[in-house]
Amino acid sequence: MAEKTIPLLPCPSIQPVVDFYTALGFETTYLQKSPYAYAVVERGPVELQFFGMKQYDPAASYSGCYVLTDDVDALYATFRAGLKAAYGKVPRRGLPRIGPLKDMSYGVRQFLMTDPAGNSIRVGQQLSEDQSHRPAPKETFARALHIADLFVDSKEDLAGAAKVIDRALALEDERPTPAQHLRLLVLRGDIAQRQGEDEHAERLLERAAGIAIDDAARAGLGEEEREAVRDALARLDELRS
């Protein structure tokens, strides 16, 4: 026997959702507008189905699904390009939106998209056989980054992540390494931008841009830290563009 799971996701209006997934390279294989709205979109083996709910509030949505891929970097680049072509820019806040690509503490490299109906689509590539959360580091700033990353891109708790980072950056008796400082400022600037605090975000990102992470500094980092810095620098460029 062979089984297949197909997510069934709500939306207040079908067409904006269909347009969004078309921009991502999905094909609409079924579209019904009466007696009730229903649509099916497919991209290779990935199939998503949507049903209309007139009173549904996308801002209050908790629905979503997880898509596994064997090349998350390529898919991220493809989705961003498709969204930019469709919307004139890569949407980073509001609905729809696409978040950053990063390594998570539970053995996957992933990004998070939210469609016009508020459905969260997590797209990830497994990096480790161990899918359990790594313990939070004991070192102050590594711990802050660990927790803030989970809050932002797993729980989508922007306010909680902001508090964690603000506390860490306000410490006077401890200082982060340049790599940690860069990552904290980029993540905090990203949060501020998503929350509509554009002036605050600009100040944070300017500070991040002023931190030099040269080849010598990178050579002293572990492989995981180097990847985290690369992701942070790529996100910094995106946020300042």
mmCIF file of C-alpha atoms in Angstrom:
data_model
loop_
_atom_site.group_PDB
_atom_site.id
_atom_site.type_symbol
_atom_site.label_atom_id
_atom_site.label_comp_id
_atom_site.label_asym_id
_atom_site.label_seq_id
_atom_site.Cartn_x
_atom_site.Cartn_y
_atom_site.Cartn_z
ATOM 1 C CA MET A 1 0.000 0.000 0.000
ATOM 2 C CA ALA A 2 1.096 3.562 -0.682
ATOM 3 C CA GLU A 3 -0.222 6.568 1.178
ATOM 4 C CA LYS A 4 0.105 10.303 0.608
ATOM 5 C CA THR A 5 -0.698 13.208 2.893
ATOM 6 C CA ILE A 6 -2.126 16.392 1.340
ATOM 7 C CA PRO A 7 -2.472 19.528 3.500
ATOM 8 C CA LEU A 8 -5.912 21.150 3.391
ATOM 9 C CA LEU A 9 -5.522 24.866 4.119
ATOM 10 C CA PRO A 10 -8.110 27.638 4.611
ATOM 11 C CA CYS A 11 -8.282 30.981 2.839
ATOM 12 C CA PRO A 12 -10.817 33.821 2.680
ATOM 13 C CA SER A 13 -10.365 34.190 -1.085
ATOM 14 C CA ILE A 14 -8.994 31.649 -3.537
ATOM 15 C CA GLN A 15 -7.500 33.793 -6.306
ATOM 16 C CA PRO A 16 -4.796 35.657 -4.308
ATOM 17 C CA VAL A 17 -3.597 32.306 -2.966
ATOM 18 C CA VAL A 18 -3.515 30.739 -6.435
ATOM 19 C CA ASP A 19 -1.591 33.752 -7.758
ATOM 20 C CA PHE A 20 0.945 33.466 -4.934
ATOM 21 C CA TYR A 21 1.681 29.807 -5.580
ATOM 22 C CA THR A 22 1.781 30.409 -9.335
ATOM 23 C CA ALA A 23 4.579 32.913 -8.661
ATOM 24 C CA LEU A 24 6.429 30.146 -6.810
ATOM 25 C CA GLY A 25 6.205 27.838 -9.820
ATOM 26 C CA PHE A 26 3.184 25.778 -8.772
ATOM 27 C CA GLU A 27 0.620 24.656 -11.328
ATOM 28 C CA THR A 28 -3.070 25.053 -10.561
ATOM 29 C CA THR A 29 -4.481 21.603 -11.286
ATOM 30 C CA TYR A 30 -7.987 22.269 -9.982
ATOM 31 C CA LEU A 31 -9.952 25.472 -9.437
ATOM 32 C CA GLN A 32 -13.566 25.635 -8.311
ATOM 33 C CA LYS A 33 -15.484 28.788 -7.429
ATOM 34 C CA SER A 34 -18.951 27.333 -6.766
ATOM 35 C CA PRO A 35 -20.791 25.923 -4.928
ATOM 36 C CA TYR A 36 -17.781 26.700 -2.709
ATOM 37 C CA ALA A 37 -14.244 27.887 -3.423
ATOM 38 C CA TYR A 38 -11.591 25.165 -3.734
ATOM 39 C CA ALA A 39 -8.195 24.942 -5.415
ATOM 40 C CA VAL A 40 -5.334 22.486 -5.831
ATOM 41 C CA VAL A 41 -1.775 23.579 -6.632
ATOM 42 C CA GLU A 42 1.128 21.269 -7.380
ATOM 43 C CA ARG A 43 4.870 21.604 -7.839
ATOM 44 C CA GLY A 44 6.522 18.271 -8.526
ATOM 45 C CA PRO A 45 5.581 15.944 -5.651
ATOM 46 C CA VAL A 46 4.290 18.805 -3.472
ATOM 47 C CA GLU A 47 0.514 19.219 -3.499
ATOM 48 C CA LEU A 48 -1.468 21.757 -1.468
ATOM 49 C CA GLN A 49 -5.239 22.109 -1.400
ATOM 50 C CA PHE A 50 -7.198 25.197 -0.318
ATOM 51 C CA PHE A 51 -10.798 25.764 0.667
ATOM 52 C CA GLY A 52 -12.591 29.085 0.982
ATOM 53 C CA MET A 53 -13.876 30.471 4.287
ATOM 54 C CA LYS A 54 -15.489 33.885 3.880
ATOM 55 C CA GLN A 55 -15.084 34.906 7.537
ATOM 56 C CA TYR A 56 -11.530 33.595 7.837
ATOM 57 C CA ASP A 57 -8.965 36.078 9.211
ATOM 58 C CA PRO A 58 -5.467 35.526 7.711
ATOM 59 C CA ALA A 59 -3.861 37.603 10.476
ATOM 60 C CA ALA A 60 -5.146 35.119 13.069
ATOM 61 C CA SER A 61 -4.137 31.993 11.127
ATOM 62 C CA TYR A 62 -2.378 29.072 12.795
ATOM 63 C CA SER A 63 -2.482 26.697 9.832
ATOM 64 C CA GLY A 64 0.457 25.527 7.780
ATOM 65 C CA CYS A 65 2.617 22.633 6.670
ATOM 66 C CA TYR A 66 6.240 21.559 6.299
ATOM 67 C CA VAL A 67 7.859 20.829 2.928
ATOM 68 C CA LEU A 68 11.108 18.830 2.864
ATOM 69 C CA THR A 69 13.575 19.257 -0.009
ATOM 70 C CA ASP A 70 17.069 18.038 -0.834
ATOM 71 C CA ASP A 71 18.229 21.493 -2.025
ATOM 72 C CA VAL A 72 16.732 24.223 0.135
ATOM 73 C CA ASP A 73 19.179 26.898 -1.052
ATOM 74 C CA ALA A 74 18.140 26.449 -4.690
ATOM 75 C CA LEU A 75 14.438 26.407 -3.824
ATOM 76 C CA TYR A 76 14.822 29.546 -1.711
ATOM 77 C CA ALA A 77 16.479 31.373 -4.602
ATOM 78 C CA THR A 78 13.768 30.196 -7.025
ATOM 79 C CA PHE A 79 10.915 31.258 -4.739
ATOM 80 C CA ARG A 80 12.453 34.670 -4.058
ATOM 81 C CA ALA A 81 12.953 35.299 -7.767
ATOM 82 C CA GLY A 82 9.367 34.274 -8.506
ATOM 83 C CA LEU A 83 7.943 36.518 -5.803
ATOM 84 C CA LYS A 84 10.044 39.472 -6.914
ATOM 85 C CA ALA A 85 8.814 39.046 -10.497
ATOM 86 C CA ALA A 86 5.180 38.806 -9.371
ATOM 87 C CA TYR A 87 5.114 41.508 -6.677
ATOM 88 C CA GLY A 88 7.860 43.859 -7.844
ATOM 89 C CA LYS A 89 9.935 43.099 -4.742
ATOM 90 C CA VAL A 90 10.581 40.251 -2.353
ATOM 91 C CA PRO A 91 7.852 40.591 0.319
ATOM 92 C CA ARG A 92 9.446 40.452 3.779
ATOM 93 C CA ARG A 93 6.563 41.563 6.004
ATOM 94 C CA GLY A 94 2.803 41.554 5.990
ATOM 95 C CA LEU A 95 1.001 39.041 3.810
ATOM 96 C CA PRO A 96 2.382 37.361 1.809
ATOM 97 C CA ARG A 97 6.006 37.230 2.985
ATOM 98 C CA ILE A 98 9.128 35.092 2.919
ATOM 99 C CA GLY A 99 11.680 34.924 5.719
ATOM 100 C CA PRO A 100 15.430 34.294 5.800
ATOM 101 C CA LEU A 101 17.180 31.013 5.095
ATOM 102 C CA LYS A 102 19.166 29.697 8.045
ATOM 103 C CA ASP A 103 20.367 26.624 9.907
ATOM 104 C CA MET A 104 18.129 25.784 12.841
ATOM 105 C CA SER A 105 19.120 24.135 16.115
ATOM 106 C CA TYR A 106 17.083 21.015 15.364
ATOM 107 C CA GLY A 107 19.130 19.735 12.443
ATOM 108 C CA VAL A 108 17.478 21.431 9.458
ATOM 109 C CA ARG A 109 18.251 24.344 7.171
ATOM 110 C CA GLN A 110 14.984 26.110 6.475
ATOM 111 C CA PHE A 111 12.997 29.196 5.579
ATOM 112 C CA LEU A 112 9.444 30.179 6.349
ATOM 113 C CA MET A 113 6.877 31.593 3.933
ATOM 114 C CA THR A 114 3.422 32.892 4.747
ATOM 115 C CA ASP A 115 0.887 33.018 1.929
ATOM 116 C CA PRO A 116 -1.874 35.646 1.440
ATOM 117 C CA ALA A 117 -4.226 33.544 3.591
ATOM 118 C CA GLY A 118 -1.808 33.459 6.536
ATOM 119 C CA ASN A 119 -0.812 29.811 6.049
ATOM 120 C CA SER A 120 2.788 29.182 7.155
ATOM 121 C CA ILE A 121 4.780 27.022 4.749
ATOM 122 C CA ARG A 122 8.092 25.907 6.225
ATOM 123 C CA VAL A 123 10.580 24.621 3.687
ATOM 124 C CA GLY A 124 13.592 22.745 4.971
ATOM 125 C CA GLN A 125 16.444 20.385 4.238
ATOM 126 C CA GLN A 126 17.535 17.862 6.828
ATOM 127 C CA LEU A 127 21.161 18.357 7.853
ATOM 128 C CA SER A 128 21.342 15.871 10.697
ATOM 129 C CA GLU A 129 19.785 12.551 11.630
ATOM 130 C CA ASP A 130 19.152 13.998 15.070
ATOM 131 C CA GLN A 131 16.019 16.165 14.837
ATOM 132 C CA SER A 132 15.886 17.017 18.534
ATOM 133 C CA HIS A 133 16.736 20.520 19.712
ATOM 134 C CA ARG A 134 20.343 21.099 20.626
ATOM 135 C CA PRO A 135 20.672 22.277 24.227
ATOM 136 C CA ALA A 136 20.855 26.043 24.572
ATOM 137 C CA PRO A 137 24.506 27.157 24.905
ATOM 138 C CA LYS A 138 25.631 28.447 28.277
ATOM 139 C CA GLU A 139 27.660 31.365 26.874
ATOM 140 C CA THR A 140 25.573 34.539 27.083
ATOM 141 C CA PHE A 141 25.465 35.671 23.461
ATOM 142 C CA ALA A 142 25.420 32.225 21.873
ATOM 143 C CA ARG A 143 22.454 31.454 24.115
ATOM 144 C CA ALA A 144 20.689 34.685 23.100
ATOM 145 C CA LEU A 145 21.141 33.860 19.416
ATOM 146 C CA HIS A 146 19.958 30.287 19.936
ATOM 147 C CA ILE A 147 16.765 31.344 21.724
ATOM 148 C CA ALA A 148 16.034 34.338 19.479
ATOM 149 C CA ASP A 149 16.387 32.237 16.329
ATOM 150 C CA LEU A 150 13.867 29.739 17.693
ATOM 151 C CA PHE A 151 11.446 32.486 18.697
ATOM 152 C CA VAL A 152 11.615 34.240 15.319
ATOM 153 C CA ASP A 153 11.682 31.412 12.821
ATOM 154 C CA SER A 154 9.975 28.563 14.668
ATOM 155 C CA LYS A 155 7.452 30.207 17.001
ATOM 156 C CA GLU A 156 7.138 33.449 15.008
ATOM 157 C CA ASP A 157 7.282 35.286 18.335
ATOM 158 C CA LEU A 158 8.911 38.525 17.170
ATOM 159 C CA ALA A 159 8.324 40.402 20.407
ATOM 160 C CA GLY A 160 9.837 37.612 22.492
ATOM 161 C CA ALA A 161 12.915 37.427 20.275
ATOM 162 C CA ALA A 162 13.342 41.212 20.389
ATOM 163 C CA LYS A 163 13.379 41.152 24.204
ATOM 164 C CA VAL A 164 16.032 38.420 24.260
ATOM 165 C CA ILE A 165 18.311 40.320 21.863
ATOM 166 C CA ASP A 166 17.767 43.711 23.500
ATOM 167 C CA ARG A 167 18.738 42.286 26.897
ATOM 168 C CA ALA A 168 21.916 40.781 25.438
ATOM 169 C CA LEU A 169 22.921 43.957 23.573
ATOM 170 C CA ALA A 170 22.347 46.083 26.695
ATOM 171 C CA LEU A 171 24.857 44.141 28.819
ATOM 172 C CA GLU A 172 27.788 46.238 29.965
ATOM 173 C CA ASP A 173 29.926 43.651 31.718
ATOM 174 C CA GLU A 174 30.081 41.242 28.747
ATOM 175 C CA ARG A 175 30.721 41.808 25.049
ATOM 176 C CA PRO A 176 29.838 39.574 22.083
ATOM 177 C CA THR A 177 32.428 38.516 19.539
ATOM 178 C CA PRO A 178 32.257 40.416 16.214
ATOM 179 C CA ALA A 179 30.486 37.458 14.597
ATOM 180 C CA GLN A 180 27.931 37.266 17.411
ATOM 181 C CA HIS A 181 27.449 41.042 17.380
ATOM 182 C CA LEU A 182 26.815 41.007 13.635
ATOM 183 C CA ARG A 183 24.257 38.199 13.894
ATOM 184 C CA LEU A 184 22.451 39.820 16.832
ATOM 185 C CA LEU A 185 22.166 43.182 15.072
ATOM 186 C CA VAL A 186 21.012 41.673 11.765
ATOM 187 C CA LEU A 187 18.382 39.530 13.470
ATOM 188 C CA ARG A 188 17.180 42.459 15.590
ATOM 189 C CA GLY A 189 17.082 44.706 12.519
ATOM 190 C CA ASP A 190 15.133 42.043 10.655
ATOM 191 C CA ILE A 191 12.608 41.885 13.504
ATOM 192 C CA ALA A 192 12.266 45.671 13.640
ATOM 193 C CA GLN A 193 11.662 45.803 9.893
ATOM 194 C CA ARG A 194 9.032 43.061 10.078
ATOM 195 C CA GLN A 195 7.309 45.011 12.851
ATOM 196 C CA GLY A 196 7.211 48.165 10.733
ATOM 197 C CA GLU A 197 9.862 49.987 12.807
ATOM 198 C CA ASP A 198 11.804 51.125 9.754
ATOM 199 C CA GLU A 199 13.939 53.852 11.352
ATOM 200 C CA HIS A 200 14.979 51.573 14.212
ATOM 201 C CA ALA A 201 15.744 48.807 11.709
ATOM 202 C CA GLU A 202 17.886 51.136 9.622
ATOM 203 C CA ARG A 203 19.976 52.147 12.647
ATOM 204 C CA LEU A 204 20.520 48.520 13.667
ATOM 205 C CA LEU A 205 21.465 47.433 10.167
ATOM 206 C CA GLU A 206 23.899 50.353 9.798
ATOM 207 C CA ARG A 207 25.612 49.207 12.977
ATOM 208 C CA ALA A 208 25.753 45.666 11.623
ATOM 209 C CA ALA A 209 27.237 46.871 8.324
ATOM 210 C CA GLY A 210 30.018 48.587 10.273
ATOM 211 C CA ILE A 211 31.249 45.326 11.789
ATOM 212 C CA ALA A 212 34.116 43.926 9.737
ATOM 213 C CA ILE A 213 34.236 40.152 9.487
ATOM 214 C CA ASP A 214 37.397 39.682 7.427
ATOM 215 C CA ASP A 215 38.945 36.450 6.158
ATOM 216 C CA ALA A 216 41.211 36.221 9.187
ATOM 217 C CA ALA A 217 38.241 36.501 11.545
ATOM 218 C CA ARG A 218 36.302 33.883 9.570
ATOM 219 C CA ALA A 219 39.255 31.504 9.684
ATOM 220 C CA GLY A 220 38.950 31.424 13.457
ATOM 221 C CA LEU A 221 35.310 30.334 13.317
ATOM 222 C CA GLY A 222 33.991 26.804 13.243
ATOM 223 C CA GLU A 223 32.184 25.568 10.131
ATOM 224 C CA GLU A 224 28.750 26.114 11.701
ATOM 225 C CA GLU A 225 29.675 29.654 12.787
ATOM 226 C CA ARG A 226 31.030 30.499 9.314
ATOM 227 C CA GLU A 227 27.760 29.369 7.751
ATOM 228 C CA ALA A 228 25.780 31.446 10.266
ATOM 229 C CA VAL A 229 27.862 34.525 9.428
ATOM 230 C CA ARG A 230 27.380 33.953 5.692
ATOM 231 C CA ASP A 231 23.622 33.744 6.207
ATOM 232 C CA ALA A 232 23.634 36.890 8.350
ATOM 233 C CA LEU A 233 25.631 38.846 5.763
ATOM 234 C CA ALA A 234 23.309 37.681 2.984
ATOM 235 C CA ARG A 235 20.298 38.737 5.041
ATOM 236 C CA LEU A 236 21.926 42.089 5.785
ATOM 237 C CA ASP A 237 22.279 42.743 2.066
ATOM 238 C CA GLU A 238 18.630 41.785 1.502
ATOM 239 C CA LEU A 239 17.343 44.009 4.279
ATOM 240 C CA ARG A 240 19.344 47.034 3.143
ATOM 241 C CA SER A 241 18.402 46.693 -0.535
#
